[in-house]
């Protein structure tokens, strides 16, 4: 598979060029997100003031918007930043944390979605929730293994918003207009560490800052993090040490470790 | 003591049913609180927007309010959420961080206290401060070892607000209308890790989500965390590794470890 | 060098007297900052409500203002707190995170700078940026190794604001009116852990709470943290474990470790 050869090159490019990633993210994960970005070689900025988010987008390579602990002020800041990113043609990621949990959250997601995020990353229930909340008609579920409700939701979102969608889970599924990539790395204990999904979204932002190929950016990020999680889990006695060891492994992952463990498959969309 | 037999059952119930715990808590501890809740098997939600806190309470099993880094906006959100919890008869915990430090903090605590929290957890000086600020008359201190000023303050709070009070310290004291339980687990180095008290309050929230017995919920939470701290301290070289190891131990604690280390005693109130 | 003998005494004084340090700091580093302060023996307070910051300054030994994730509300709270610190003649530290990145940030820094911080700590580019933004004329760079643009900027800030300036980097440079101290401790991997600069500023706050000698307070803090980083790096496999191990080492550093590793030199200013 030709994509595999490119992934490690993107990882090296992040390490060598330190893309500046502007994060408007949630309080729970800010420290880990910043540390994960630093560990892969990127430069994190965390800034949310309405008085400066546009200027921050201007100096950054990409933007990551994560609504985990949003409120009315932050929502407005997110919209300002996303609009600026579009105006400057900079890539941006939407992480719709908790989509479907409250009407307020769904309204905020709709506003952001209307700005056509470059990438959307969420778990299956979040992707389904945003497709439903935005009246994206899902076409019914057929019987093949991969065509789950979430994949159908993702396909419709891809069509309308031209976004690459990443559905995180035991298998990560990356969906663009003409391709579906499945990634089978990771470890079950990763679900017991808060905010690894948020970290994934932030890392996607870093890769969008170094490559024009949006799908490869997403696959690079997801494979790097989930292989790091797999290797880190081997030496962890619980989710506390796993959180620490993942950051170490993001930092010291070798090409050999990466290519030995990568479990990728693709399909026509 | 018959309670002892129930505690491990509550721990298993949290692991098996993953209660949803809505936290409106402080910035310092959000990551650790979320990770500790995940480690014991619960599902944390962190959300504070006035536009959604009531909806979040509605889908949660319990609510935890921690005023560590409160401000005027968050205070209003906390009041909205606590009122909703009462309306829906859902249990909620108040962690009055820094009670007595400023008039503003005491005023916020009074407003929350008037909504009769299911459980209040604080250290001795916080419990004394909230009793004083709310003109709860303490009846004078008698000479028995346990009847400290804090216990008297707790008793008066229990009487007025019908709350179970937990006074954290070298000995944790859990006070309800008819019972005083003392728990002598824990390790001195735990005082050097920020926010373990906040973590205790969050974990209490999880247990309130799986049992109607409020006192047992509090004792389960406090004993689980303090035994985890005790065991984690054995392999920690300082408070940095202790913070990590506690999360691991919350995750992988066995029944044998729990029952071997538990140091509980109770008294008529 | 006579200062060296005093540094360990200041470290012991923090451990023995637990100065109360009020932090108005950024979301990314709050947990680590609080844990680092606890590890060295200080008592952290994190509070930002406009309704209480003045009262918090009143009960604290020192104040630390870090603008990493500032917004309009926090900016006003910072100004209230800094004014109160001046009124009460309490020392305060300014950490001008991201100086030069946006006009908003520079305006906030100017307002804070006009209140004459006791200490300013930043990296070279931040110190240069605030000197430029505040039209401090740098006098031109001469050819000696240490007289870089940042040092000239720091000298002019020292002259105007009577602040001690700390320029963090591979060599930390502490500049007061009559002295320049260079500290060559630390480890390159420390740049991959988020917020160690912020931790440095917070620790400076703790030392300002126990000694009147502002320069020695800064040098104590910077040497303690960078030696801790050096020793912690020896047993770390990446920045995740480094973050944890630094906190452990701040907690258990011995006098022998400290004096064996200290690399200090001073110069007339």
XYZ file of C-alpha atoms in Angstrom, chain A residues 16-201:
186
model
C 11.833 18.552 11.662
C 9.589 21.539 10.970
C 7.713 21.961 14.271
C 4.385 23.197 12.921
C 2.613 25.727 15.119
C -0.777 24.298 16.162
C -3.360 26.648 17.649
C -5.668 24.796 20.040
C -8.963 26.052 21.407
C -9.614 22.999 23.487
C -11.037 21.798 26.757
C -9.637 22.306 30.257
C -9.391 18.584 31.011
C -6.854 17.775 28.326
C -4.862 20.966 27.819
C -1.761 19.741 29.597
C -1.686 16.356 27.868
C -2.513 17.818 24.516
C 0.306 20.332 24.781
C 2.707 17.632 25.950
C 1.705 15.263 23.157
C 2.218 17.982 20.545
C 5.636 18.783 21.998
C 6.508 15.073 22.113
C 5.895 14.607 18.380
C 7.920 17.742 17.632
C 5.108 20.250 17.043
C 4.677 23.604 18.789
C 1.391 24.017 20.681
C -0.395 27.314 21.254
C -3.357 27.379 23.618
C -5.306 30.623 23.311
C -9.003 31.428 23.406
C -9.411 35.182 24.018
C -11.804 36.684 21.498
C -9.359 39.608 21.374
C -6.577 37.460 19.954
C -7.765 34.168 18.428
C -7.752 35.574 14.909
C -4.202 36.835 15.314
C -3.184 33.444 16.673
C -4.703 31.654 13.688
C -2.743 34.012 11.496
C 0.636 32.888 12.878
C -0.271 29.183 13.148
C -0.053 26.354 10.641
C -3.346 24.834 11.712
C -6.218 25.165 14.181
C -7.832 22.567 16.439
C -11.262 23.227 17.928
C -12.433 20.920 20.699
C -15.720 21.668 22.443
C -15.236 19.432 25.488
C -15.770 22.169 28.087
C -17.269 24.860 25.910
C -19.367 27.770 27.091
C -20.903 30.785 25.377
C -17.696 32.849 25.401
C -15.526 30.025 24.106
C -18.087 29.145 21.441
C -17.850 32.659 20.006
C -14.051 32.492 20.122
C -14.152 29.168 18.267
C -16.351 30.619 15.535
C -14.073 33.640 15.127
C -11.044 31.382 14.846
C -12.624 28.936 12.392
C -13.791 31.764 10.145
C -10.304 33.230 10.167
C -8.794 29.846 9.326
C -11.123 29.555 6.337
C -10.341 33.096 5.226
C -6.604 32.320 5.356
C -7.128 28.853 3.853
C -5.555 27.166 6.851
C -6.636 23.657 7.813
C -8.689 23.134 10.956
C -9.959 20.170 12.939
C -13.275 19.891 14.765
C -13.512 17.561 17.749
C -17.248 17.445 18.594
C -16.849 16.103 22.149
C -20.142 14.997 23.631
C -22.159 15.555 20.458
C -25.746 14.590 21.142
C -25.501 15.067 24.906
C -27.287 18.440 25.084
C -29.166 20.741 22.710
C -26.664 23.516 23.441
C -23.764 21.322 22.383
C -25.525 20.308 19.182
C -26.273 23.929 18.305
C -22.624 24.871 18.775
C -21.544 21.940 16.623
C -23.957 22.957 13.874
C -22.498 26.453 13.755
C -18.977 25.083 13.532
C -19.958 22.427 11.017
C -21.413 25.064 8.701
C -17.855 26.404 8.392
C -16.752 23.117 6.803
C -13.964 21.765 9.008
C -11.013 20.261 7.156
C -11.215 17.226 9.427
C -13.774 16.010 11.961
C -12.688 13.416 14.529
C -15.037 11.774 16.988
C -16.202 8.401 18.232
C -18.996 6.575 16.440
C -21.786 7.976 18.605
C -20.542 11.534 18.174
C -20.322 11.203 14.392
C -23.812 9.732 14.251
C -25.127 12.480 16.549
C -23.770 15.326 14.441
C -25.114 13.805 11.251
C -28.539 13.456 12.859
C -28.521 16.913 14.443
C -27.716 18.387 11.060
C -30.379 16.382 9.282
C -27.841 14.688 7.126
C -29.902 11.833 5.770
C -28.205 8.546 6.403
C -29.001 6.164 3.624
C -29.760 3.104 5.656
C -27.337 0.535 6.846
C -26.351 -2.345 4.584
C -24.906 -5.603 5.688
C -21.200 -5.336 4.982
C -19.049 -5.266 8.067
C -17.780 -1.751 7.660
C -20.924 0.024 6.595
C -22.106 0.753 10.053
C -24.380 3.641 10.912
C -21.342 5.741 11.802
C -19.705 5.158 8.450
C -22.885 6.128 6.644
C -23.117 9.253 8.808
C -19.490 10.045 8.042
C -19.998 9.572 4.318
C -22.872 12.022 4.298
C -20.858 14.559 6.294
C -17.952 14.139 3.879
C -20.222 14.772 0.953
C -21.830 17.915 2.365
C -18.866 19.524 4.118
C -15.988 18.125 2.081
C -14.350 17.141 5.369
C -12.241 14.083 6.048
C -13.960 12.218 8.882
C -12.177 10.061 11.425
C -14.269 7.689 13.510
C -12.172 6.615 16.490
C -12.690 3.280 18.109
C -11.251 -0.197 18.408
C -10.776 0.196 14.655
C -10.177 3.775 13.559
C -11.917 4.541 10.284
C -10.812 7.461 8.111
C -13.335 8.461 5.483
C -12.837 10.825 2.591
C -14.774 11.205 -0.635
C -13.002 8.405 -2.466
C -11.421 6.297 0.208
C -12.015 4.466 3.477
C -8.954 3.584 5.528
C -9.104 1.237 8.495
C -6.498 1.239 11.217
C -6.455 -1.590 13.721
C -3.841 -0.362 16.174
C -4.332 0.734 19.766
C -5.008 -0.910 23.120
C -8.211 -1.279 25.178
C -6.672 0.456 28.215
C -6.458 3.666 26.149
C -10.200 4.139 26.729
C -9.423 4.519 30.444
C -7.142 7.537 29.891
C -9.064 10.773 29.635
C -8.731 12.780 26.482
C -6.746 10.516 24.192
C -9.349 11.266 21.530
C -8.680 14.957 22.089
C -4.973 14.258 21.810
C -5.637 12.485 18.511
C -7.429 15.564 17.188
